[in-house]
């Protein structure tokens, strides 16, 4: 049985005090929810302060990116060791905004995924096609390539630290959500790809989240699909009320 994972990606939103207030509100609001995992990924600046609030609770802390080296001359970057030090147990890698705006390539993302796993961080590894790739019937080929290259060199045991987030780029922050059926088709394809790269056990244990304009109004229909195991939420995680409603999907 896979435990659903609902994760909030704050992107470049909220100050330290705002995240701290948010975390206090969220803890209150989802008290007692234990049959699903909850993760918040605020900006780097707020990580250690928010960890003081949620430490020991059922809300986990993640970062939105990291570098694959442990230390050195990488101005502006943070290492997995630094993220662990700040209280993170998870990190988002390969987000489409980093792939497309910051031009991160599959091989670069692969180095980070490997380093995250080595550092005992859960990697929320994001994949997803552009609108023109979907319209050109390339969606599956693109996602397959991202998975093959992004997870290259990982062992079956390493896969225990991996969550895949399928986020069609055309659905992120646009208000357009993939239909539950279309999302299910891609999630099932992703699981089959994992069977072929690893085996059925790895594929059946893997949590595959959907991301792209998830909101309280569509979470139930998405979560009703057999291969959708959770959500990576951007815009709708920024208010405690809407994120709580998503977390408590039925
Ligand atoms: C995201 O940031 O990963 C995301 C899916 O954003 P949104 O929910 O706003 O589409």
PDB file of C-alpha atoms and ligand atoms in Angstrom:
ATOM      1  CA  UNK A   1       0.000   0.000   0.000  1.00  0.00           C
ATOM      2  CA  UNK A   2       1.389   3.393  -0.972  1.00  0.00           C
ATOM      3  CA  UNK A   3       0.836   6.226   1.498  1.00  0.00           C
ATOM      4  CA  UNK A   4      -0.343   9.416  -0.254  1.00  0.00           C
ATOM      5  CA  UNK A   5       2.047  12.354  -0.150  1.00  0.00           C
ATOM      6  CA  UNK A   6       0.731  15.908  -0.375  1.00  0.00           C
ATOM      7  CA  UNK A   7       3.550  18.419  -0.803  1.00  0.00           C
ATOM      8  CA  UNK A   8       3.490  22.197  -0.989  1.00  0.00           C
ATOM      9  CA  UNK A   9       6.008  24.055  -3.137  1.00  0.00           C
ATOM     10  CA  UNK A  10       6.073  27.680  -1.987  1.00  0.00           C
ATOM     11  CA  UNK A  11       8.383  28.719  -4.856  1.00  0.00           C
ATOM     12  CA  UNK A  12       9.658  32.283  -4.276  1.00  0.00           C
ATOM     13  CA  UNK A  13       6.897  33.290  -1.865  1.00  0.00           C
ATOM     14  CA  UNK A  14       6.766  34.288   1.813  1.00  0.00           C
ATOM     15  CA  UNK A  15       9.179  35.776   4.310  1.00  0.00           C
ATOM     16  CA  UNK A  16      10.517  33.880   7.317  1.00  0.00           C
ATOM     17  CA  UNK A  17       7.804  35.234   9.641  1.00  0.00           C
ATOM     18  CA  UNK A  18       5.089  34.464   7.130  1.00  0.00           C
ATOM     19  CA  UNK A  19       6.271  30.857   6.791  1.00  0.00           C
ATOM     20  CA  UNK A  20       6.467  30.456  10.574  1.00  0.00           C
ATOM     21  CA  UNK A  21       2.875  31.731  10.988  1.00  0.00           C
ATOM     22  CA  UNK A  22       1.769  29.505   8.146  1.00  0.00           C
ATOM     23  CA  UNK A  23       3.377  26.427   9.721  1.00  0.00           C
ATOM     24  CA  UNK A  24       1.667  27.098  13.054  1.00  0.00           C
ATOM     25  CA  UNK A  25      -1.677  27.435  11.259  1.00  0.00           C
ATOM     26  CA  UNK A  26      -1.144  24.287   9.202  1.00  0.00           C
ATOM     27  CA  UNK A  27      -0.177  22.225  12.253  1.00  0.00           C
ATOM     28  CA  UNK A  28      -3.467  23.230  13.892  1.00  0.00           C
ATOM     29  CA  UNK A  29      -5.503  22.663  10.838  1.00  0.00           C
ATOM     30  CA  UNK A  30      -4.262  19.149   9.962  1.00  0.00           C
ATOM     31  CA  UNK A  31      -3.833  17.875  13.510  1.00  0.00           C
ATOM     32  CA  UNK A  32      -4.571  14.178  13.700  1.00  0.00           C
ATOM     33  CA  UNK A  33      -4.208  13.515   9.960  1.00  0.00           C
ATOM     34  CA  UNK A  34      -1.964  10.459   9.888  1.00  0.00           C
ATOM     35  CA  UNK A  35      -2.999   8.369   6.897  1.00  0.00           C
ATOM     36  CA  UNK A  36      -1.144  10.601   4.441  1.00  0.00           C
ATOM     37  CA  UNK A  37       2.256  12.254   4.419  1.00  0.00           C
ATOM     38  CA  UNK A  38       2.533  16.046   4.431  1.00  0.00           C
ATOM     39  CA  UNK A  39       5.528  18.017   3.203  1.00  0.00           C
ATOM     40  CA  UNK A  40       6.155  21.749   2.964  1.00  0.00           C
ATOM     41  CA  UNK A  41       8.925  23.248   0.842  1.00  0.00           C
ATOM     42  CA  UNK A  42       9.319  26.937   1.739  1.00  0.00           C
ATOM     43  CA  UNK A  43      12.134  29.183   0.491  1.00  0.00           C
ATOM     44  CA  UNK A  44      15.645  28.405   1.783  1.00  0.00           C
ATOM     45  CA  UNK A  45      15.684  31.421   4.097  1.00  0.00           C
ATOM     46  CA  UNK A  46      12.806  30.067   6.181  1.00  0.00           C
ATOM     47  CA  UNK A  47      13.934  26.423   6.484  1.00  0.00           C
ATOM     48  CA  UNK A  48      15.644  26.414   9.861  1.00  0.00           C
ATOM     49  CA  UNK A  49      13.089  28.687  11.554  1.00  0.00           C
ATOM     50  CA  UNK A  50      10.161  26.672  10.299  1.00  0.00           C
ATOM     51  CA  UNK A  51      11.883  23.444  11.340  1.00  0.00           C
ATOM     52  CA  UNK A  52      11.804  24.673  14.949  1.00  0.00           C
ATOM     53  CA  UNK A  53       8.007  24.831  14.657  1.00  0.00           C
ATOM     54  CA  UNK A  54       7.315  21.509  12.906  1.00  0.00           C
ATOM     55  CA  UNK A  55      10.100  19.347  14.369  1.00  0.00           C
ATOM     56  CA  UNK A  56       8.635  16.133  15.747  1.00  0.00           C
ATOM     57  CA  UNK A  57       5.252  16.749  14.099  1.00  0.00           C
ATOM     58  CA  UNK A  58       3.788  14.850  11.153  1.00  0.00           C
ATOM     59  CA  UNK A  59       4.716  17.677   8.756  1.00  0.00           C
ATOM     60  CA  UNK A  60       8.025  17.152   6.978  1.00  0.00           C
ATOM     61  CA  UNK A  61      10.321  19.838   5.617  1.00  0.00           C
ATOM     62  CA  UNK A  62      11.791  20.013   2.122  1.00  0.00           C
ATOM     63  CA  UNK A  63      13.882  22.371   0.032  1.00  0.00           C
ATOM     64  CA  UNK A  64      13.157  23.415  -3.536  1.00  0.00           C
ATOM     65  CA  UNK A  65      16.579  22.658  -4.979  1.00  0.00           C
ATOM     66  CA  UNK A  66      20.179  21.771  -4.082  1.00  0.00           C
ATOM     67  CA  UNK A  67      23.603  21.363  -5.655  1.00  0.00           C
ATOM     68  CA  UNK A  68      25.244  17.976  -6.090  1.00  0.00           C
ATOM     69  CA  UNK A  69      28.589  18.919  -4.554  1.00  0.00           C
ATOM     70  CA  UNK A  70      29.074  18.902  -0.779  1.00  0.00           C
ATOM     71  CA  UNK A  71      31.014  22.163  -0.623  1.00  0.00           C
ATOM     72  CA  UNK A  72      33.179  24.457  -2.694  1.00  0.00           C
ATOM     73  CA  UNK A  73      33.135  27.468  -4.975  1.00  0.00           C
ATOM     74  CA  UNK A  74      29.492  27.355  -6.071  1.00  0.00           C
ATOM     75  CA  UNK A  75      28.247  30.844  -5.312  1.00  0.00           C
ATOM     76  CA  UNK A  76      24.572  30.939  -4.443  1.00  0.00           C
ATOM     77  CA  UNK A  77      24.191  27.166  -4.132  1.00  0.00           C
ATOM     78  CA  UNK A  78      23.356  24.935  -1.156  1.00  0.00           C
ATOM     79  CA  UNK A  79      24.456  21.358  -0.521  1.00  0.00           C
ATOM     80  CA  UNK A  80      22.458  18.369   0.669  1.00  0.00           C
ATOM     81  CA  UNK A  81      24.411  18.498   3.935  1.00  0.00           C
ATOM     82  CA  UNK A  82      23.265  22.101   4.460  1.00  0.00           C
ATOM     83  CA  UNK A  83      19.667  21.123   3.799  1.00  0.00           C
ATOM     84  CA  UNK A  84      19.851  18.290   6.317  1.00  0.00           C
ATOM     85  CA  UNK A  85      21.441  20.685   8.789  1.00  0.00           C
ATOM     86  CA  UNK A  86      18.461  23.036   8.355  1.00  0.00           C
ATOM     87  CA  UNK A  87      16.021  20.199   9.114  1.00  0.00           C
ATOM     88  CA  UNK A  88      15.041  19.006   5.646  1.00  0.00           C
ATOM     89  CA  UNK A  89      14.307  15.382   4.917  1.00  0.00           C
ATOM     90  CA  UNK A  90      13.239  16.031   1.320  1.00  0.00           C
ATOM     91  CA  UNK A  91      14.186  18.089  -1.709  1.00  0.00           C
ATOM     92  CA  UNK A  92      12.400  18.930  -4.961  1.00  0.00           C
ATOM     93  CA  UNK A  93      14.646  18.251  -7.976  1.00  0.00           C
ATOM     94  CA  UNK A  94      14.124  18.799 -11.688  1.00  0.00           C
ATOM     95  CA  UNK A  95      11.177  21.154 -11.262  1.00  0.00           C
ATOM     96  CA  UNK A  96      10.075  22.422 -14.672  1.00  0.00           C
ATOM     97  CA  UNK A  97      10.859  26.004 -13.676  1.00  0.00           C
ATOM     98  CA  UNK A  98      14.456  24.934 -13.136  1.00  0.00           C
ATOM     99  CA  UNK A  99      14.529  22.811 -16.287  1.00  0.00           C
ATOM    100  CA  UNK A 100      13.093  25.525 -18.523  1.00  0.00           C
ATOM    101  CA  UNK A 101      13.922  28.895 -16.945  1.00  0.00           C
ATOM    102  CA  UNK A 102      17.294  27.909 -15.473  1.00  0.00           C
ATOM    103  CA  UNK A 103      18.136  25.426 -18.265  1.00  0.00           C
ATOM    104  CA  UNK A 104      18.904  22.467 -16.027  1.00  0.00           C
ATOM    105  CA  UNK A 105      19.555  19.366 -18.111  1.00  0.00           C
ATOM    106  CA  UNK A 106      18.731  15.729 -17.397  1.00  0.00           C
ATOM    107  CA  UNK A 107      22.371  14.824 -16.672  1.00  0.00           C
ATOM    108  CA  UNK A 108      22.737  17.705 -14.181  1.00  0.00           C
ATOM    109  CA  UNK A 109      19.502  16.732 -12.440  1.00  0.00           C
ATOM    110  CA  UNK A 110      20.724  13.120 -12.293  1.00  0.00           C
ATOM    111  CA  UNK A 111      23.817  14.194 -10.320  1.00  0.00           C
ATOM    112  CA  UNK A 112      21.589  15.952  -7.810  1.00  0.00           C
ATOM    113  CA  UNK A 113      19.180  13.019  -7.519  1.00  0.00           C
ATOM    114  CA  UNK A 114      22.087  10.669  -6.787  1.00  0.00           C
ATOM    115  CA  UNK A 115      23.540  13.049  -4.216  1.00  0.00           C
ATOM    116  CA  UNK A 116      20.166  13.521  -2.512  1.00  0.00           C
ATOM    117  CA  UNK A 117      19.719   9.764  -2.151  1.00  0.00           C
ATOM    118  CA  UNK A 118      23.287   9.336  -0.856  1.00  0.00           C
ATOM    119  CA  UNK A 119      22.519  12.037   1.730  1.00  0.00           C
ATOM    120  CA  UNK A 120      19.357  10.236   2.823  1.00  0.00           C
ATOM    121  CA  UNK A 121      17.091  12.956   1.473  1.00  0.00           C
ATOM    122  CA  UNK A 122      13.820  11.984  -0.188  1.00  0.00           C
ATOM    123  CA  UNK A 123      13.998  13.338  -3.745  1.00  0.00           C
ATOM    124  CA  UNK A 124      10.770  14.648  -5.256  1.00  0.00           C
ATOM    125  CA  UNK A 125      11.914  14.125  -8.832  1.00  0.00           C
ATOM    126  CA  UNK A 126       9.780  16.156 -11.264  1.00  0.00           C
ATOM    127  CA  UNK A 127       9.065  15.219 -14.859  1.00  0.00           C
ATOM    128  CA  UNK A 128       6.611  16.543 -17.430  1.00  0.00           C
ATOM    129  CA  UNK A 129       6.148  17.621 -21.004  1.00  0.00           C
ATOM    130  CA  UNK A 130       5.656  21.036 -22.619  1.00  0.00           C
ATOM    131  CA  UNK A 131       2.379  21.858 -24.377  1.00  0.00           C
ATOM    132  CA  UNK A 132       3.972  21.520 -27.822  1.00  0.00           C
ATOM    133  CA  UNK A 133       5.383  18.142 -26.865  1.00  0.00           C
ATOM    134  CA  UNK A 134       1.901  16.948 -25.816  1.00  0.00           C
ATOM    135  CA  UNK A 135       0.342  18.356 -28.986  1.00  0.00           C
ATOM    136  CA  UNK A 136       3.056  16.653 -31.017  1.00  0.00           C
ATOM    137  CA  UNK A 137       2.255  13.333 -29.279  1.00  0.00           C
ATOM    138  CA  UNK A 138       5.690  13.327 -27.706  1.00  0.00           C
ATOM    139  CA  UNK A 139       4.557  13.469 -24.061  1.00  0.00           C
ATOM    140  CA  UNK A 140       5.368   9.850 -23.200  1.00  0.00           C
ATOM    141  CA  UNK A 141       8.707   9.912 -25.015  1.00  0.00           C
ATOM    142  CA  UNK A 142       9.747  13.093 -23.178  1.00  0.00           C
ATOM    143  CA  UNK A 143       8.739  11.768 -19.767  1.00  0.00           C
ATOM    144  CA  UNK A 144      10.454   8.427 -20.468  1.00  0.00           C
ATOM    145  CA  UNK A 145      13.677  10.222 -21.390  1.00  0.00           C
ATOM    146  CA  UNK A 146      13.534  12.391 -18.270  1.00  0.00           C
ATOM    147  CA  UNK A 147      13.056   9.293 -16.102  1.00  0.00           C
ATOM    148  CA  UNK A 148      15.736   7.186 -17.804  1.00  0.00           C
ATOM    149  CA  UNK A 149      18.340   9.947 -17.614  1.00  0.00           C
ATOM    150  CA  UNK A 150      17.292  11.436 -14.290  1.00  0.00           C
ATOM    151  CA  UNK A 151      17.284   8.110 -12.433  1.00  0.00           C
ATOM    152  CA  UNK A 152      20.339   6.674 -14.218  1.00  0.00           C
ATOM    153  CA  UNK A 153      22.667   4.740 -11.927  1.00  0.00           C
ATOM    154  CA  UNK A 154      20.175   4.388  -9.065  1.00  0.00           C
ATOM    155  CA  UNK A 155      19.757   1.002  -7.378  1.00  0.00           C
ATOM    156  CA  UNK A 156      16.520  -0.625  -6.254  1.00  0.00           C
ATOM    157  CA  UNK A 157      17.328   0.449  -2.686  1.00  0.00           C
ATOM    158  CA  UNK A 158      17.991   4.026  -3.835  1.00  0.00           C
ATOM    159  CA  UNK A 159      14.490   4.054  -5.314  1.00  0.00           C
ATOM    160  CA  UNK A 160      13.037   3.870  -1.791  1.00  0.00           C
ATOM    161  CA  UNK A 161      14.093   7.525  -1.455  1.00  0.00           C
ATOM    162  CA  UNK A 162      12.484   8.607  -4.745  1.00  0.00           C
ATOM    163  CA  UNK A 163       9.065  10.112  -5.355  1.00  0.00           C
ATOM    164  CA  UNK A 164       8.182  11.042  -8.935  1.00  0.00           C
ATOM    165  CA  UNK A 165       6.055  14.143  -9.481  1.00  0.00           C
ATOM    166  CA  UNK A 166       4.395  14.191 -12.910  1.00  0.00           C
ATOM    167  CA  UNK A 167       3.851  17.846 -13.701  1.00  0.00           C
ATOM    168  CA  UNK A 168       2.762  18.657 -17.258  1.00  0.00           C
ATOM    169  CA  UNK A 169       4.402  22.034 -17.815  1.00  0.00           C
ATOM    170  CA  UNK A 170       1.298  23.475 -19.493  1.00  0.00           C
ATOM    171  CA  UNK A 171      -0.663  22.841 -16.281  1.00  0.00           C
ATOM    172  CA  UNK A 172       1.724  24.517 -13.837  1.00  0.00           C
ATOM    173  CA  UNK A 173       0.439  27.825 -12.525  1.00  0.00           C
ATOM    174  CA  UNK A 174      -1.915  28.143 -15.492  1.00  0.00           C
ATOM    175  CA  UNK A 175      -5.172  27.035 -13.889  1.00  0.00           C
ATOM    176  CA  UNK A 176      -5.334  24.218 -16.484  1.00  0.00           C
ATOM    177  CA  UNK A 177      -5.280  20.785 -14.888  1.00  0.00           C
ATOM    178  CA  UNK A 178      -4.743  17.545 -16.765  1.00  0.00           C
ATOM    179  CA  UNK A 179      -7.996  15.601 -16.651  1.00  0.00           C
ATOM    180  CA  UNK A 180      -7.894  12.816 -14.069  1.00  0.00           C
ATOM    181  CA  UNK A 181      -8.015  10.290 -16.939  1.00  0.00           C
ATOM    182  CA  UNK A 182      -5.105  11.905 -18.820  1.00  0.00           C
ATOM    183  CA  UNK A 183      -3.079  12.150 -15.620  1.00  0.00           C
ATOM    184  CA  UNK A 184      -3.864   8.499 -14.804  1.00  0.00           C
ATOM    185  CA  UNK A 185      -2.721   7.434 -18.294  1.00  0.00           C
ATOM    186  CA  UNK A 186       0.647   9.130 -17.787  1.00  0.00           C
ATOM    187  CA  UNK A 187       1.033   7.852 -14.216  1.00  0.00           C
ATOM    188  CA  UNK A 188       0.384   4.317 -15.396  1.00  0.00           C
ATOM    189  CA  UNK A 189       2.945   4.832 -18.178  1.00  0.00           C
ATOM    190  CA  UNK A 190       5.474   6.097 -15.602  1.00  0.00           C
ATOM    191  CA  UNK A 191       4.879   3.033 -13.424  1.00  0.00           C
ATOM    192  CA  UNK A 192       5.409   0.747 -16.443  1.00  0.00           C
ATOM    193  CA  UNK A 193       8.621   2.615 -17.261  1.00  0.00           C
ATOM    194  CA  UNK A 194       9.817   1.941 -13.709  1.00  0.00           C
ATOM    195  CA  UNK A 195       8.966  -1.763 -14.098  1.00  0.00           C
ATOM    196  CA  UNK A 196      11.163  -1.892 -17.183  1.00  0.00           C
ATOM    197  CA  UNK A 197      14.040   0.023 -15.550  1.00  0.00           C
ATOM    198  CA  UNK A 198      13.846  -1.743 -12.163  1.00  0.00           C
ATOM    199  CA  UNK A 199      11.110  -4.276 -11.374  1.00  0.00           C
ATOM    200  CA  UNK A 200       7.469  -4.607 -10.343  1.00  0.00           C
ATOM    201  CA  UNK A 201       8.192  -4.276  -6.624  1.00  0.00           C
ATOM    202  CA  UNK A 202       9.990  -0.962  -7.086  1.00  0.00           C
ATOM    203  CA  UNK A 203       7.221   0.286  -9.393  1.00  0.00           C
ATOM    204  CA  UNK A 204       4.399  -0.763  -7.082  1.00  0.00           C
ATOM    205  CA  UNK A 205       6.045   0.888  -4.059  1.00  0.00           C
ATOM    206  CA  UNK A 206       6.821   4.139  -5.869  1.00  0.00           C
ATOM    207  CA  UNK A 207       4.756   7.189  -4.921  1.00  0.00           C
ATOM    208  CA  UNK A 208       3.841   9.152  -8.068  1.00  0.00           C
ATOM    209  CA  UNK A 209       2.410  12.596  -7.408  1.00  0.00           C
ATOM    210  CA  UNK A 210       0.474  14.740  -9.839  1.00  0.00           C
ATOM    211  CA  UNK A 211       1.238  18.454 -10.025  1.00  0.00           C
ATOM    212  CA  UNK A 212      -0.272  21.257 -12.086  1.00  0.00           C
ATOM    213  CA  UNK A 213      -2.992  23.591 -10.792  1.00  0.00           C
ATOM    214  CA  UNK A 214      -4.119  21.182  -8.071  1.00  0.00           C
ATOM    215  CA  UNK A 215      -6.752  22.828  -5.881  1.00  0.00           C
ATOM    216  CA  UNK A 216      -9.449  21.837  -3.382  1.00  0.00           C
ATOM    217  CA  UNK A 217     -11.952  21.544  -6.246  1.00  0.00           C
ATOM    218  CA  UNK A 218     -10.030  18.924  -8.230  1.00  0.00           C
ATOM    219  CA  UNK A 219      -8.007  16.941  -5.672  1.00  0.00           C
ATOM    220  CA  UNK A 220     -10.677  14.316  -4.953  1.00  0.00           C
ATOM    221  CA  UNK A 221     -11.096  13.364  -8.618  1.00  0.00           C
ATOM    222  CA  UNK A 222      -7.328  13.177  -9.118  1.00  0.00           C
ATOM    223  CA  UNK A 223      -6.768  11.094  -5.984  1.00  0.00           C
ATOM    224  CA  UNK A 224      -9.508   8.678  -7.044  1.00  0.00           C
ATOM    225  CA  UNK A 225      -7.217   7.446  -9.841  1.00  0.00           C
ATOM    226  CA  UNK A 226      -5.354   4.214  -9.045  1.00  0.00           C
ATOM    227  CA  UNK A 227      -1.864   5.442  -9.996  1.00  0.00           C
ATOM    228  CA  UNK A 228      -2.089   8.955  -8.533  1.00  0.00           C
ATOM    229  CA  UNK A 229      -0.559   8.787  -5.070  1.00  0.00           C
ATOM    230  CA  UNK A 230      -0.468  12.408  -4.057  1.00  0.00           C
ATOM    231  CA  UNK A 231       0.017  15.959  -5.245  1.00  0.00           C
ATOM    232  CA  UNK A 232       2.750  18.534  -5.579  1.00  0.00           C
ATOM    233  CA  UNK A 233       0.940  21.813  -5.082  1.00  0.00           C
ATOM    234  CA  UNK A 234       2.183  25.294  -5.975  1.00  0.00           C
ATOM    235  CA  UNK A 235      -0.247  28.231  -5.892  1.00  0.00           C
ATOM    236  CA  UNK A 236      -2.926  26.513  -3.822  1.00  0.00           C
ATOM    237  CA  UNK A 237      -0.512  25.617  -1.007  1.00  0.00           C
ATOM    238  CA  UNK A 238       0.165  29.248  -0.146  1.00  0.00           C
ATOM    239  CA  UNK A 239      -2.933  29.651   2.021  1.00  0.00           C
ATOM    240  CA  UNK A 240      -3.353  27.304   4.993  1.00  0.00           C
ATOM    241  CA  UNK A 241      -7.049  26.945   4.308  1.00  0.00           C
ATOM    242  CA  UNK A 242      -6.746  25.751   0.711  1.00  0.00           C
ATOM    243  CA  UNK A 243      -3.705  23.526   1.397  1.00  0.00           C
ATOM    244  CA  UNK A 244      -5.526  21.927   4.355  1.00  0.00           C
ATOM    245  CA  UNK A 245      -8.507  21.191   2.133  1.00  0.00           C
ATOM    246  CA  UNK A 246      -6.180  19.518  -0.386  1.00  0.00           C
ATOM    247  CA  UNK A 247      -4.430  17.522   2.354  1.00  0.00           C
ATOM    248  CA  UNK A 248      -7.741  16.280   3.715  1.00  0.00           C
ATOM    249  CA  UNK A 249      -9.001  15.033   0.322  1.00  0.00           C
ATOM    250  CA  UNK A 250     -11.520  12.225   0.623  1.00  0.00           C
TER     251      UNK A 250
HETATM  252  C1  LIG B   1       4.392  23.400  -8.807  1.00  0.00           C
HETATM  253  O1  LIG B   1       4.949  24.413  -8.465  1.00  0.00           O
HETATM  254  O2  LIG B   1       5.013  22.339  -8.752  1.00  0.00           O
HETATM  255  C2  LIG B   1       3.000  23.463  -9.273  1.00  0.00           C
HETATM  256  C3  LIG B   1       2.409  22.375  -9.655  1.00  0.00           C
HETATM  257  O3  LIG B   1       2.396  24.709  -9.278  1.00  0.00           O
HETATM  258  P1  LIG B   1       0.811  25.020  -9.398  1.00  0.00           P
HETATM  259  O4  LIG B   1       0.106  24.103  -8.411  1.00  0.00           O
HETATM  260  O5  LIG B   1       0.669  26.450  -9.050  1.00  0.00           O
HETATM  261  O6  LIG B   1       0.404  24.692 -10.801  1.00  0.00           O
END
